[in-house]
């Protein structure tokens, strides 16, 4: 079994770099999550934090997934992601 947090569906990709922006799904102030069979997972996703001209100094590799509210899905990370997620 695996714990999975759910994100918004893909919309139109960013016109500058072609990446899809996603945000956590929040319901009643709680992150939407599920416990699912590992056999239901097709691949992992490489998330790039979305921020302005400067990344917040308080973000670290240990807390950025909790601190950042939206991300880009890196479809360029490998060939499988590029072909599958584009």
JSON list of N, CA and C in Angstrom, two decimals:
[
{"chain": "A", "resi": 1, "resn": "UNK", "atom": "N", "xyz": [0.84, -1.19, 0.00]},
{"chain": "A", "resi": 1, "resn": "UNK", "atom": "CA", "xyz": [0.00, 0.00, 0.00]},
{"chain": "A", "resi": 1, "resn": "UNK", "atom": "C", "xyz": [0.88, 1.24, 0.00]},
{"chain": "A", "resi": 2, "resn": "UNK", "atom": "N", "xyz": [0.32, 2.34, -0.53]},
{"chain": "A", "resi": 2, "resn": "UNK", "atom": "CA", "xyz": [1.06, 3.61, -0.59]},
{"chain": "A", "resi": 2, "resn": "UNK", "atom": "C", "xyz": [0.14, 4.76, -0.21]},
{"chain": "A", "resi": 3, "resn": "UNK", "atom": "N", "xyz": [0.71, 5.74, 0.48]},
{"chain": "A", "resi": 3, "resn": "UNK", "atom": "CA", "xyz": [0.00, 6.98, 0.81]},
{"chain": "A", "resi": 3, "resn": "UNK", "atom": "C", "xyz": [0.22, 7.94, -0.35]},
{"chain": "A", "resi": 4, "resn": "UNK", "atom": "N", "xyz": [-0.88, 8.47, -0.90]},
{"chain": "A", "resi": 4, "resn": "UNK", "atom": "CA", "xyz": [-0.82, 9.37, -2.05]},
{"chain": "A", "resi": 4, "resn": "UNK", "atom": "C", "xyz": [-1.60, 10.64, -1.75]},
{"chain": "A", "resi": 5, "resn": "UNK", "atom": "N", "xyz": [-0.98, 11.80, -1.97]},
{"chain": "A", "resi": 5, "resn": "UNK", "atom": "CA", "xyz": [-1.69, 13.08, -1.89]},
{"chain": "A", "resi": 5, "resn": "UNK", "atom": "C", "xyz": [-2.12, 13.46, -3.30]},
{"chain": "A", "resi": 6, "resn": "UNK", "atom": "N", "xyz": [-3.36, 13.95, -3.43]},
{"chain": "A", "resi": 6, "resn": "UNK", "atom": "CA", "xyz": [-3.93, 14.24, -4.74]},
{"chain": "A", "resi": 6, "resn": "UNK", "atom": "C", "xyz": [-3.73, 15.70, -5.13]},
{"chain": "A", "resi": 7, "resn": "UNK", "atom": "N", "xyz": [-3.49, 15.91, -6.42]},
{"chain": "A", "resi": 7, "resn": "UNK", "atom": "CA", "xyz": [-3.27, 17.23, -6.99]},
{"chain": "A", "resi": 7, "resn": "UNK", "atom": "C", "xyz": [-4.31, 17.50, -8.07]},
{"chain": "A", "resi": 8, "resn": "UNK", "atom": "N", "xyz": [-4.43, 18.77, -8.43]},
{"chain": "A", "resi": 8, "resn": "UNK", "atom": "CA", "xyz": [-5.38, 19.18, -9.46]},
{"chain": "A", "resi": 8, "resn": "UNK", "atom": "C", "xyz": [-5.05, 18.51, -10.80]},
{"chain": "A", "resi": 9, "resn": "UNK", "atom": "N", "xyz": [-6.06, 18.35, -11.65]},
{"chain": "A", "resi": 9, "resn": "UNK", "atom": "CA", "xyz": [-5.80, 17.77, -12.97]},
{"chain": "A", "resi": 9, "resn": "UNK", "atom": "C", "xyz": [-4.98, 18.75, -13.83]},
{"chain": "A", "resi": 10, "resn": "UNK", "atom": "N", "xyz": [-4.33, 18.21, -14.85]},
{"chain": "A", "resi": 10, "resn": "UNK", "atom": "CA", "xyz": [-3.59, 19.06, -15.79]},
{"chain": "A", "resi": 10, "resn": "UNK", "atom": "C", "xyz": [-4.55, 19.98, -16.51]},
{"chain": "A", "resi": 11, "resn": "UNK", "atom": "N", "xyz": [-4.08, 21.18, -16.75]},
{"chain": "A", "resi": 11, "resn": "UNK", "atom": "CA", "xyz": [-4.80, 22.14, -17.59]},
{"chain": "A", "resi": 11, "resn": "UNK", "atom": "C", "xyz": [-3.89, 22.46, -18.77]},
{"chain": "A", "resi": 12, "resn": "UNK", "atom": "N", "xyz": [-4.10, 23.58, -19.38]},
{"chain": "A", "resi": 12, "resn": "UNK", "atom": "CA", "xyz": [-3.26, 24.00, -20.50]},
{"chain": "A", "resi": 12, "resn": "UNK", "atom": "C", "xyz": [-1.83, 24.20, -19.99]},
{"chain": "A", "resi": 13, "resn": "UNK", "atom": "N", "xyz": [-0.82, 23.65, -20.67]},
{"chain": "A", "resi": 13, "resn": "UNK", "atom": "CA", "xyz": [0.55, 23.83, -20.21]},
{"chain": "A", "resi": 13, "resn": "UNK", "atom": "C", "xyz": [1.01, 25.29, -20.33]},
{"chain": "A", "resi": 14, "resn": "UNK", "atom": "N", "xyz": [1.99, 25.65, -19.52]},
{"chain": "A", "resi": 14, "resn": "UNK", "atom": "CA", "xyz": [2.56, 26.99, -19.58]},
{"chain": "A", "resi": 14, "resn": "UNK", "atom": "C", "xyz": [3.14, 27.23, -20.97]},
{"chain": "A", "resi": 15, "resn": "UNK", "atom": "N", "xyz": [2.85, 28.37, -21.54]},
{"chain": "A", "resi": 15, "resn": "UNK", "atom": "CA", "xyz": [3.27, 28.61, -22.93]},
{"chain": "A", "resi": 15, "resn": "UNK", "atom": "C", "xyz": [4.77, 28.82, -23.07]},
{"chain": "A", "resi": 16, "resn": "UNK", "atom": "N", "xyz": [5.46, 29.20, -21.99]},
{"chain": "A", "resi": 16, "resn": "UNK", "atom": "CA", "xyz": [6.90, 29.44, -22.07]},
{"chain": "A", "resi": 16, "resn": "UNK", "atom": "C", "xyz": [7.72, 28.16, -22.04]},
{"chain": "A", "resi": 17, "resn": "UNK", "atom": "N", "xyz": [7.35, 27.21, -21.18]},
{"chain": "A", "resi": 17, "resn": "UNK", "atom": "CA", "xyz": [8.16, 26.00, -21.02]},
{"chain": "A", "resi": 17, "resn": "UNK", "atom": "C", "xyz": [7.39, 24.71, -21.23]},
{"chain": "A", "resi": 18, "resn": "UNK", "atom": "N", "xyz": [6.08, 24.78, -21.41]},
{"chain": "A", "resi": 18, "resn": "UNK", "atom": "CA", "xyz": [5.30, 23.60, -21.73]},
{"chain": "A", "resi": 18, "resn": "UNK", "atom": "C", "xyz": [4.98, 22.68, -20.56]},
{"chain": "A", "resi": 19, "resn": "UNK", "atom": "N", "xyz": [5.28, 23.13, -19.32]},
{"chain": "A", "resi": 19, "resn": "UNK", "atom": "CA", "xyz": [5.01, 22.29, -18.16]},
{"chain": "A", "resi": 19, "resn": "UNK", "atom": "C", "xyz": [3.60, 22.55, -17.61]},
{"chain": "A", "resi": 20, "resn": "UNK", "atom": "N", "xyz": [2.99, 21.52, -17.05]},
{"chain": "A", "resi": 20, "resn": "UNK", "atom": "CA", "xyz": [1.66, 21.64, -16.45]},
{"chain": "A", "resi": 20, "resn": "UNK", "atom": "C", "xyz": [1.80, 22.05, -14.99]},
{"chain": "A", "resi": 21, "resn": "UNK", "atom": "N", "xyz": [0.98, 23.01, -14.57]},
{"chain": "A", "resi": 21, "resn": "UNK", "atom": "CA", "xyz": [0.97, 23.45, -13.17]},
{"chain": "A", "resi": 21, "resn": "UNK", "atom": "C", "xyz": [-0.11, 22.67, -12.42]},
{"chain": "A", "resi": 22, "resn": "UNK", "atom": "N", "xyz": [0.24, 22.21, -11.23]},
{"chain": "A", "resi": 22, "resn": "UNK", "atom": "CA", "xyz": [-0.71, 21.49, -10.38]},
{"chain": "A", "resi": 22, "resn": "UNK", "atom": "C", "xyz": [-0.66, 22.06, -8.97]},
{"chain": "A", "resi": 23, "resn": "UNK", "atom": "N", "xyz": [-1.75, 21.90, -8.24]},
{"chain": "A", "resi": 23, "resn": "UNK", "atom": "CA", "xyz": [-1.84, 22.32, -6.84]},
{"chain": "A", "resi": 23, "resn": "UNK", "atom": "C", "xyz": [-2.50, 21.19, -6.05]},
{"chain": "A", "resi": 24, "resn": "UNK", "atom": "N", "xyz": [-2.19, 21.16, -4.75]},
{"chain": "A", "resi": 24, "resn": "UNK", "atom": "CA", "xyz": [-2.83, 20.14, -3.90]},
{"chain": "A", "resi": 24, "resn": "UNK", "atom": "C", "xyz": [-4.34, 20.35, -3.88]},
{"chain": "A", "resi": 25, "resn": "UNK", "atom": "N", "xyz": [-5.07, 19.27, -3.82]},
{"chain": "A", "resi": 25, "resn": "UNK", "atom": "CA", "xyz": [-6.52, 19.36, -3.63]},
{"chain": "A", "resi": 25, "resn": "UNK", "atom": "C", "xyz": [-6.76, 19.43, -2.13]},
{"chain": "A", "resi": 26, "resn": "UNK", "atom": "N", "xyz": [-7.44, 20.48, -1.72]},
{"chain": "A", "resi": 26, "resn": "UNK", "atom": "CA", "xyz": [-7.76, 20.72, -0.30]},
{"chain": "A", "resi": 26, "resn": "UNK", "atom": "C", "xyz": [-9.27, 20.63, -0.14]},
{"chain": "A", "resi": 27, "resn": "UNK", "atom": "N", "xyz": [-9.73, 19.82, 0.81]},
{"chain": "A", "resi": 27, "resn": "UNK", "atom": "CA", "xyz": [-11.16, 19.68, 1.09]},
{"chain": "A", "resi": 27, "resn": "UNK", "atom": "C", "xyz": [-11.37, 19.88, 2.58]},
{"chain": "A", "resi": 28, "resn": "UNK", "atom": "N", "xyz": [-12.23, 20.81, 2.94]},
{"chain": "A", "resi": 28, "resn": "UNK", "atom": "CA", "xyz": [-12.50, 21.12, 4.34]},
{"chain": "A", "resi": 28, "resn": "UNK", "atom": "C", "xyz": [-11.21, 21.44, 5.11]},
{"chain": "A", "resi": 29, "resn": "UNK", "atom": "N", "xyz": [-10.29, 22.14, 4.45]},
{"chain": "A", "resi": 29, "resn": "UNK", "atom": "CA", "xyz": [-9.05, 22.54, 5.08]},
{"chain": "A", "resi": 29, "resn": "UNK", "atom": "C", "xyz": [-8.01, 21.44, 5.21]},
{"chain": "A", "resi": 30, "resn": "UNK", "atom": "N", "xyz": [-8.28, 20.26, 4.66]},
{"chain": "A", "resi": 30, "resn": "UNK", "atom": "CA", "xyz": [-7.37, 19.12, 4.76]},
{"chain": "A", "resi": 30, "resn": "UNK", "atom": "C", "xyz": [-6.89, 18.72, 3.37]},
{"chain": "A", "resi": 31, "resn": "UNK", "atom": "N", "xyz": [-5.64, 18.28, 3.29]},
{"chain": "A", "resi": 31, "resn": "UNK", "atom": "CA", "xyz": [-5.13, 17.76, 2.03]},
{"chain": "A", "resi": 31, "resn": "UNK", "atom": "C", "xyz": [-5.88, 16.48, 1.67]},
{"chain": "A", "resi": 32, "resn": "UNK", "atom": "N", "xyz": [-6.27, 16.37, 0.42]},
{"chain": "A", "resi": 32, "resn": "UNK", "atom": "CA", "xyz": [-6.95, 15.16, -0.03]},
{"chain": "A", "resi": 32, "resn": "UNK", "atom": "C", "xyz": [-5.89, 14.08, -0.27]},
{"chain": "A", "resi": 33, "resn": "UNK", "atom": "N", "xyz": [-6.06, 12.95, 0.37]},
{"chain": "A", "resi": 33, "resn": "UNK", "atom": "CA", "xyz": [-5.09, 11.85, 0.27]},
{"chain": "A", "resi": 33, "resn": "UNK", "atom": "C", "xyz": [-5.81, 10.52, 0.34]},
{"chain": "A", "resi": 34, "resn": "UNK", "atom": "N", "xyz": [-5.11, 9.49, -0.12]},
{"chain": "A", "resi": 34, "resn": "UNK", "atom": "CA", "xyz": [-5.67, 8.13, -0.12]},
{"chain": "A", "resi": 34, "resn": "UNK", "atom": "C", "xyz": [-4.56, 7.14, 0.15]},
{"chain": "A", "resi": 35, "resn": "UNK", "atom": "N", "xyz": [-4.96, 5.97, 0.59]},
{"chain": "A", "resi": 35, "resn": "UNK", "atom": "CA", "xyz": [-4.08, 4.82, 0.66]},
{"chain": "A", "resi": 35, "resn": "UNK", "atom": "C", "xyz": [-4.50, 3.92, -0.50]},
{"chain": "A", "resi": 36, "resn": "UNK", "atom": "N", "xyz": [-3.57, 3.65, -1.41]},
{"chain": "A", "resi": 36, "resn": "UNK", "atom": "CA", "xyz": [-3.90, 2.88, -2.61]},
{"chain": "A", "resi": 36, "resn": "UNK", "atom": "C", "xyz": [-2.93, 1.70, -2.77]},
{"chain": "A", "resi": 37, "resn": "UNK", "atom": "N", "xyz": [-3.33, 0.67, -3.51]},
{"chain": "A", "resi": 37, "resn": "UNK", "atom": "CA", "xyz": [-2.40, -0.43, -3.79]},
{"chain": "A", "resi": 37, "resn": "UNK", "atom": "C", "xyz": [-1.24, 0.07, -4.65]},
{"chain": "A", "resi": 38, "resn": "UNK", "atom": "N", "xyz": [-0.05, -0.39, -4.36]},
{"chain": "A", "resi": 38, "resn": "UNK", "atom": "CA", "xyz": [1.12, 0.01, -5.14]},
{"chain": "A", "resi": 38, "resn": "UNK", "atom": "C", "xyz": [0.94, -0.37, -6.60]},
{"chain": "A", "resi": 39, "resn": "UNK", "atom": "N", "xyz": [0.21, -1.42, -6.87]},
{"chain": "A", "resi": 39, "resn": "UNK", "atom": "CA", "xyz": [-0.01, -1.84, -8.27]},
{"chain": "A", "resi": 39, "resn": "UNK", "atom": "C", "xyz": [-0.78, -0.79, -9.07]},
{"chain": "A", "resi": 40, "resn": "UNK", "atom": "N", "xyz": [-1.44, 0.16, -8.40]},
{"chain": "A", "resi": 40, "resn": "UNK", "atom": "CA", "xyz": [-2.16, 1.24, -9.10]},
{"chain": "A", "resi": 40, "resn": "UNK", "atom": "C", "xyz": [-1.25, 2.40, -9.48]},
{"chain": "A", "resi": 41, "resn": "UNK", "atom": "N", "xyz": [-0.01, 2.39, -9.03]},
{"chain": "A", "resi": 41, "resn": "UNK", "atom": "CA", "xyz": [0.92, 3.48, -9.34]},
{"chain": "A", "resi": 41, "resn": "UNK", "atom": "C", "xyz": [1.67, 3.13, -10.62]},
{"chain": "A", "resi": 42, "resn": "UNK", "atom": "N", "xyz": [1.58, 4.02, -11.61]},
{"chain": "A", "resi": 42, "resn": "UNK", "atom": "CA", "xyz": [2.24, 3.80, -12.89]},
{"chain": "A", "resi": 42, "resn": "UNK", "atom": "C", "xyz": [3.65, 4.35, -12.91]},
{"chain": "A", "resi": 43, "resn": "UNK", "atom": "N", "xyz": [3.86, 5.49, -12.26]},
{"chain": "A", "resi": 43, "resn": "UNK", "atom": "CA", "xyz": [5.18, 6.11, -12.19]},
{"chain": "A", "resi": 43, "resn": "UNK", "atom": "C", "xyz": [5.14, 7.23, -11.16]},
{"chain": "A", "resi": 44, "resn": "UNK", "atom": "N", "xyz": [6.31, 7.66, -10.76]},
{"chain": "A", "resi": 44, "resn": "UNK", "atom": "CA", "xyz": [6.38, 8.81, -9.84]},
{"chain": "A", "resi": 44, "resn": "UNK", "atom": "C", "xyz": [6.35, 10.09, -10.67]},
{"chain": "A", "resi": 45, "resn": "UNK", "atom": "N", "xyz": [6.20, 11.21, -10.00]},
{"chain": "A", "resi": 45, "resn": "UNK", "atom": "CA", "xyz": [6.19, 12.50, -10.68]},
{"chain": "A", "resi": 45, "resn": "UNK", "atom": "C", "xyz": [7.27, 13.40, -10.07]},
{"chain": "A", "resi": 46, "resn": "UNK", "atom": "N", "xyz": [8.00, 14.09, -10.92]},
{"chain": "A", "resi": 46, "resn": "UNK", "atom": "CA", "xyz": [9.01, 15.04, -10.46]},
{"chain": "A", "resi": 46, "resn": "UNK", "atom": "C", "xyz": [8.35, 16.42, -10.43]},
{"chain": "A", "resi": 47, "resn": "UNK", "atom": "N", "xyz": [8.21, 16.98, -9.23]},
{"chain": "A", "resi": 47, "resn": "UNK", "atom": "CA", "xyz": [7.55, 18.27, -9.06]},
{"chain": "A", "resi": 47, "resn": "UNK", "atom": "C", "xyz": [8.57, 19.38, -8.88]},
{"chain": "A", "resi": 48, "resn": "UNK", "atom": "N", "xyz": [8.37, 20.48, -9.59]},
{"chain": "A", "resi": 48, "resn": "UNK", "atom": "CA", "xyz": [9.22, 21.66, -9.48]},
{"chain": "A", "resi": 48, "resn": "UNK", "atom": "C", "xyz": [8.40, 22.74, -8.77]},
{"chain": "A", "resi": 49, "resn": "UNK", "atom": "N", "xyz": [8.87, 23.27, -7.65]},
{"chain": "A", "resi": 49, "resn": "UNK", "atom": "CA", "xyz": [8.11, 24.29, -6.93]},
{"chain": "A", "resi": 49, "resn": "UNK", "atom": "C", "xyz": [7.86, 25.52, -7.80]},
{"chain": "A", "resi": 50, "resn": "UNK", "atom": "N", "xyz": [6.67, 26.06, -7.72]},
{"chain": "A", "resi": 50, "resn": "UNK", "atom": "CA", "xyz": [6.32, 27.29, -8.44]},
{"chain": "A", "resi": 50, "resn": "UNK", "atom": "C", "xyz": [6.56, 28.47, -7.51]},
{"chain": "A", "resi": 51, "resn": "UNK", "atom": "N", "xyz": [7.36, 29.41, -7.95]},
{"chain": "A", "resi": 51, "resn": "UNK", "atom": "CA", "xyz": [7.63, 30.61, -7.15]},
{"chain": "A", "resi": 51, "resn": "UNK", "atom": "C", "xyz": [7.92, 31.77, -8.08]},
{"chain": "A", "resi": 52, "resn": "UNK", "atom": "N", "xyz": [8.01, 32.97, -7.53]},
{"chain": "A", "resi": 52, "resn": "UNK", "atom": "CA", "xyz": [8.27, 34.18, -8.31]},
{"chain": "A", "resi": 52, "resn": "UNK", "atom": "C", "xyz": [9.73, 34.30, -8.69]},
{"chain": "A", "resi": 53, "resn": "UNK", "atom": "N", "xyz": [10.22, 35.55, -8.79]},
{"chain": "A", "resi": 53, "resn": "UNK", "atom": "CA", "xyz": [11.60, 35.77, -9.21]},
{"chain": "A", "resi": 53, "resn": "UNK", "atom": "C", "xyz": [12.64, 35.20, -8.25]},
{"chain": "A", "resi": 54, "resn": "UNK", "atom": "N", "xyz": [12.28, 35.03, -6.98]},
{"chain": "A", "resi": 54, "resn": "UNK", "atom": "CA", "xyz": [13.21, 34.51, -5.98]},
{"chain": "A", "resi": 54, "resn": "UNK", "atom": "C", "xyz": [12.50, 33.46, -5.14]},
{"chain": "A", "resi": 55, "resn": "UNK", "atom": "N", "xyz": [13.14, 32.32, -4.95]},
{"chain": "A", "resi": 55, "resn": "UNK", "atom": "CA", "xyz": [12.57, 31.27, -4.10]},
{"chain": "A", "resi": 55, "resn": "UNK", "atom": "C", "xyz": [12.66, 31.70, -2.64]},
{"chain": "A", "resi": 56, "resn": "UNK", "atom": "N", "xyz": [11.62, 31.45, -1.85]},
{"chain": "A", "resi": 56, "resn": "UNK", "atom": "CA", "xyz": [11.66, 31.80, -0.42]},
{"chain": "A", "resi": 56, "resn": "UNK", "atom": "C", "xyz": [12.85, 31.13, 0.28]},
{"chain": "A", "resi": 57, "resn": "UNK", "atom": "N", "xyz": [13.58, 31.89, 1.08]},
{"chain": "A", "resi": 57, "resn": "UNK", "atom": "CA", "xyz": [14.76, 31.38, 1.78]},
{"chain": "A", "resi": 57, "resn": "UNK", "atom": "C", "xyz": [14.42, 30.28, 2.77]},
{"chain": "A", "resi": 58, "resn": "UNK", "atom": "N", "xyz": [13.20, 30.29, 3.31]},
{"chain": "A", "resi": 58, "resn": "UNK", "atom": "CA", "xyz": [12.84, 29.28, 4.31]},
{"chain": "A", "resi": 58, "resn": "UNK", "atom": "C", "xyz": [12.57, 27.91, 3.70]},
{"chain": "A", "resi": 59, "resn": "UNK", "atom": "N", "xyz": [12.43, 27.84, 2.38]},
{"chain": "A", "resi": 59, "resn": "UNK", "atom": "CA", "xyz": [12.23, 26.55, 1.73]},
{"chain": "A", "resi": 59, "resn": "UNK", "atom": "C", "xyz": [13.54, 25.77, 1.73]},
{"chain": "A", "resi": 60, "resn": "UNK", "atom": "N", "xyz": [13.44, 24.50, 2.09]},
{"chain": "A", "resi": 60, "resn": "UNK", "atom": "CA", "xyz": [14.59, 23.59, 2.02]},
{"chain": "A", "resi": 60, "resn": "UNK", "atom": "C", "xyz": [14.14, 22.34, 1.29]},
{"chain": "A", "resi": 61, "resn": "UNK", "atom": "N", "xyz": [15.08, 21.48, 0.96]},
{"chain": "A", "resi": 61, "resn": "UNK", "atom": "CA", "xyz": [14.70, 20.22, 0.30]},
{"chain": "A", "resi": 61, "resn": "UNK", "atom": "C", "xyz": [13.85, 19.35, 1.22]},
{"chain": "A", "resi": 62, "resn": "UNK", "atom": "N", "xyz": [13.93, 19.62, 2.53]},
{"chain": "A", "resi": 62, "resn": "UNK", "atom": "CA", "xyz": [13.14, 18.84, 3.50]},
{"chain": "A", "resi": 62, "resn": "UNK", "atom": "C", "xyz": [11.71, 19.34, 3.65]},
{"chain": "A", "resi": 63, "resn": "UNK", "atom": "N", "xyz": [11.45, 20.64, 3.36]},
{"chain": "A", "resi": 63, "resn": "UNK", "atom": "CA", "xyz": [10.12, 21.17, 3.64]},
{"chain": "A", "resi": 63, "resn": "UNK", "atom": "C", "xyz": [9.40, 21.76, 2.43]},
{"chain": "A", "resi": 64, "resn": "UNK", "atom": "N", "xyz": [10.05, 21.84, 1.28]},
{"chain": "A", "resi": 64, "resn": "UNK", "atom": "CA", "xyz": [9.44, 22.53, 0.14]},
{"chain": "A", "resi": 64, "resn": "UNK", "atom": "C", "xyz": [8.12, 21.88, -0.30]},
{"chain": "A", "resi": 65, "resn": "UNK", "atom": "N", "xyz": [8.00, 20.57, -0.20]},
{"chain": "A", "resi": 65, "resn": "UNK", "atom": "CA", "xyz": [6.74, 19.93, -0.60]},
{"chain": "A", "resi": 65, "resn": "UNK", "atom": "C", "xyz": [5.59, 20.32, 0.32]},
{"chain": "A", "resi": 66, "resn": "UNK", "atom": "N", "xyz": [5.90, 20.66, 1.57]},
{"chain": "A", "resi": 66, "resn": "UNK", "atom": "CA", "xyz": [4.88, 21.11, 2.51]},
{"chain": "A", "resi": 66, "resn": "UNK", "atom": "C", "xyz": [4.62, 22.60, 2.41]},
{"chain": "A", "resi": 67, "resn": "UNK", "atom": "N", "xyz": [5.67, 23.38, 2.14]},
{"chain": "A", "resi": 67, "resn": "UNK", "atom": "CA", "xyz": [5.56, 24.84, 2.14]},
{"chain": "A", "resi": 67, "resn": "UNK", "atom": "C", "xyz": [5.00, 25.42, 0.85]},
{"chain": "A", "resi": 68, "resn": "UNK", "atom": "N", "xyz": [5.31, 24.82, -0.27]},
{"chain": "A", "resi": 68, "resn": "UNK", "atom": "CA", "xyz": [4.88, 25.34, -1.57]},
{"chain": "A", "resi": 68, "resn": "UNK", "atom": "C", "xyz": [3.46, 24.86, -1.86]},
{"chain": "A", "resi": 69, "resn": "UNK", "atom": "N", "xyz": [2.66, 25.76, -2.44]},
{"chain": "A", "resi": 69, "resn": "UNK", "atom": "CA", "xyz": [1.26, 25.39, -2.70]},
{"chain": "A", "resi": 69, "resn": "UNK", "atom": "C", "xyz": [1.01, 24.92, -4.13]},
{"chain": "A", "resi": 70, "resn": "UNK", "atom": "N", "xyz": [1.89, 25.25, -5.06]},
{"chain": "A", "resi": 70, "resn": "UNK", "atom": "CA", "xyz": [1.70, 24.79, -6.44]},
{"chain": "A", "resi": 70, "resn": "UNK", "atom": "C", "xyz": [3.05, 24.42, -7.05]},
{"chain": "A", "resi": 71, "resn": "UNK", "atom": "N", "xyz": [2.98, 23.54, -8.03]},
{"chain": "A", "resi": 71, "resn": "UNK", "atom": "CA", "xyz": [4.18, 22.96, -8.62]},
{"chain": "A", "resi": 71, "resn": "UNK", "atom": "C", "xyz": [3.99, 22.82, -10.13]},
{"chain": "A", "resi": 72, "resn": "UNK", "atom": "N", "xyz": [5.11, 22.67, -10.82]},
{"chain": "A", "resi": 72, "resn": "UNK", "atom": "CA", "xyz": [5.09, 22.25, -12.22]},
{"chain": "A", "resi": 72, "resn": "UNK", "atom": "C", "xyz": [5.50, 20.79, -12.26]},
{"chain": "A", "resi": 73, "resn": "UNK", "atom": "N", "xyz": [4.85, 20.01, -13.11]},
{"chain": "A", "resi": 73, "resn": "UNK", "atom": "CA", "xyz": [5.22, 18.61, -13.30]},
{"chain": "A", "resi": 73, "resn": "UNK", "atom": "C", "xyz": [6.29, 18.58, -14.39]},
{"chain": "A", "resi": 74, "resn": "UNK", "atom": "N", "xyz": [7.47, 18.08, -14.04]},
{"chain": "A", "resi": 74, "resn": "UNK", "atom": "CA", "xyz": [8.59, 18.05, -14.97]},
{"chain": "A", "resi": 74, "resn": "UNK", "atom": "C", "xyz": [8.43, 16.88, -15.93]},
{"chain": "A", "resi": 75, "resn": "UNK", "atom": "N", "xyz": [7.95, 17.18, -17.12]},
{"chain": "A", "resi": 75, "resn": "UNK", "atom": "CA", "xyz": [7.76, 16.14, -18.13]},
{"chain": "A", "resi": 75, "resn": "UNK", "atom": "C", "xyz": [9.05, 15.87, -18.90]},
{"chain": "A", "resi": 76, "resn": "UNK", "atom": "N", "xyz": [10.10, 16.66, -18.63]},
{"chain": "A", "resi": 76, "resn": "UNK", "atom": "CA", "xyz": [11.37, 16.47, -19.31]},
{"chain": "A", "resi": 76, "resn": "UNK", "atom": "C", "xyz": [12.34, 15.58, -18.51]},
{"chain": "A", "resi": 77, "resn": "UNK", "atom": "N", "xyz": [11.91, 15.07, -17.37]},
{"chain": "A", "resi": 77, "resn": "UNK", "atom": "CA", "xyz": [12.79, 14.30, -16.48]},
{"chain": "A", "resi": 77, "resn": "UNK", "atom": "C", "xyz": [13.29, 13.01, -17.13]},
{"chain": "A", "resi": 78, "resn": "UNK", "atom": "N", "xyz": [12.45, 12.37, -17.94]},
{"chain": "A", "resi": 78, "resn": "UNK", "atom": "CA", "xyz": [12.87, 11.17, -18.65]},
{"chain": "A", "resi": 78, "resn": "UNK", "atom": "C", "xyz": [11.95, 10.96, -19.85]},
{"chain": "A", "resi": 79, "resn": "UNK", "atom": "N", "xyz": [12.33, 10.06, -20.71]},
{"chain": "A", "resi": 79, "resn": "UNK", "atom": "CA", "xyz": [11.57, 9.82, -21.94]},
{"chain": "A", "resi": 79, "resn": "UNK", "atom": "C", "xyz": [10.15, 9.34, -21.66]},
{"chain": "A", "resi": 80, "resn": "UNK", "atom": "N", "xyz": [10.00, 8.46, -20.67]},
{"chain": "A", "resi": 80, "resn": "UNK", "atom": "CA", "xyz": [8.67, 7.93, -20.35]},
{"chain": "A", "resi": 80, "resn": "UNK", "atom": "C", "xyz": [7.73, 9.06, -19.93]},
{"chain": "A", "resi": 81, "resn": "UNK", "atom": "N", "xyz": [8.19, 9.95, -19.07]},
{"chain": "A", "resi": 81, "resn": "UNK", "atom": "CA", "xyz": [7.36, 11.08, -18.63]},
{"chain": "A", "resi": 81, "resn": "UNK", "atom": "C", "xyz": [7.04, 11.99, -19.80]},
{"chain": "A", "resi": 82, "resn": "UNK", "atom": "N", "xyz": [8.03, 12.25, -20.64]},
{"chain": "A", "resi": 82, "resn": "UNK", "atom": "CA", "xyz": [7.82, 13.13, -21.78]},
{"chain": "A", "resi": 82, "resn": "UNK", "atom": "C", "xyz": [6.74, 12.58, -22.71]},
{"chain": "A", "resi": 83, "resn": "UNK", "atom": "N", "xyz": [6.81, 11.30, -23.01]},
{"chain": "A", "resi": 83, "resn": "UNK", "atom": "CA", "xyz": [5.85, 10.69, -23.93]},
{"chain": "A", "resi": 83, "resn": "UNK", "atom": "C", "xyz": [4.47, 10.53, -23.27]},
{"chain": "A", "resi": 84, "resn": "UNK", "atom": "N", "xyz": [4.45, 10.17, -22.00]},
{"chain": "A", "resi": 84, "resn": "UNK", "atom": "CA", "xyz": [3.19, 9.85, -21.31]},
{"chain": "A", "resi": 84, "resn": "UNK", "atom": "C", "xyz": [2.43, 11.09, -20.85]},
{"chain": "A", "resi": 85, "resn": "UNK", "atom": "N", "xyz": [3.12, 12.09, -20.34]},
{"chain": "A", "resi": 85, "resn": "UNK", "atom": "CA", "xyz": [2.46, 13.22, -19.70]},
{"chain": "A", "resi": 85, "resn": "UNK", "atom": "C", "xyz": [2.26, 14.44, -20.58]},
{"chain": "A", "resi": 86, "resn": "UNK", "atom": "N", "xyz": [2.77, 14.43, -21.78]},
{"chain": "A", "resi": 86, "resn": "UNK", "atom": "CA", "xyz": [2.65, 15.60, -22.65]},
{"chain": "A", "resi": 86, "resn": "UNK", "atom": "C", "xyz": [1.40, 15.57, -23.45]}
]
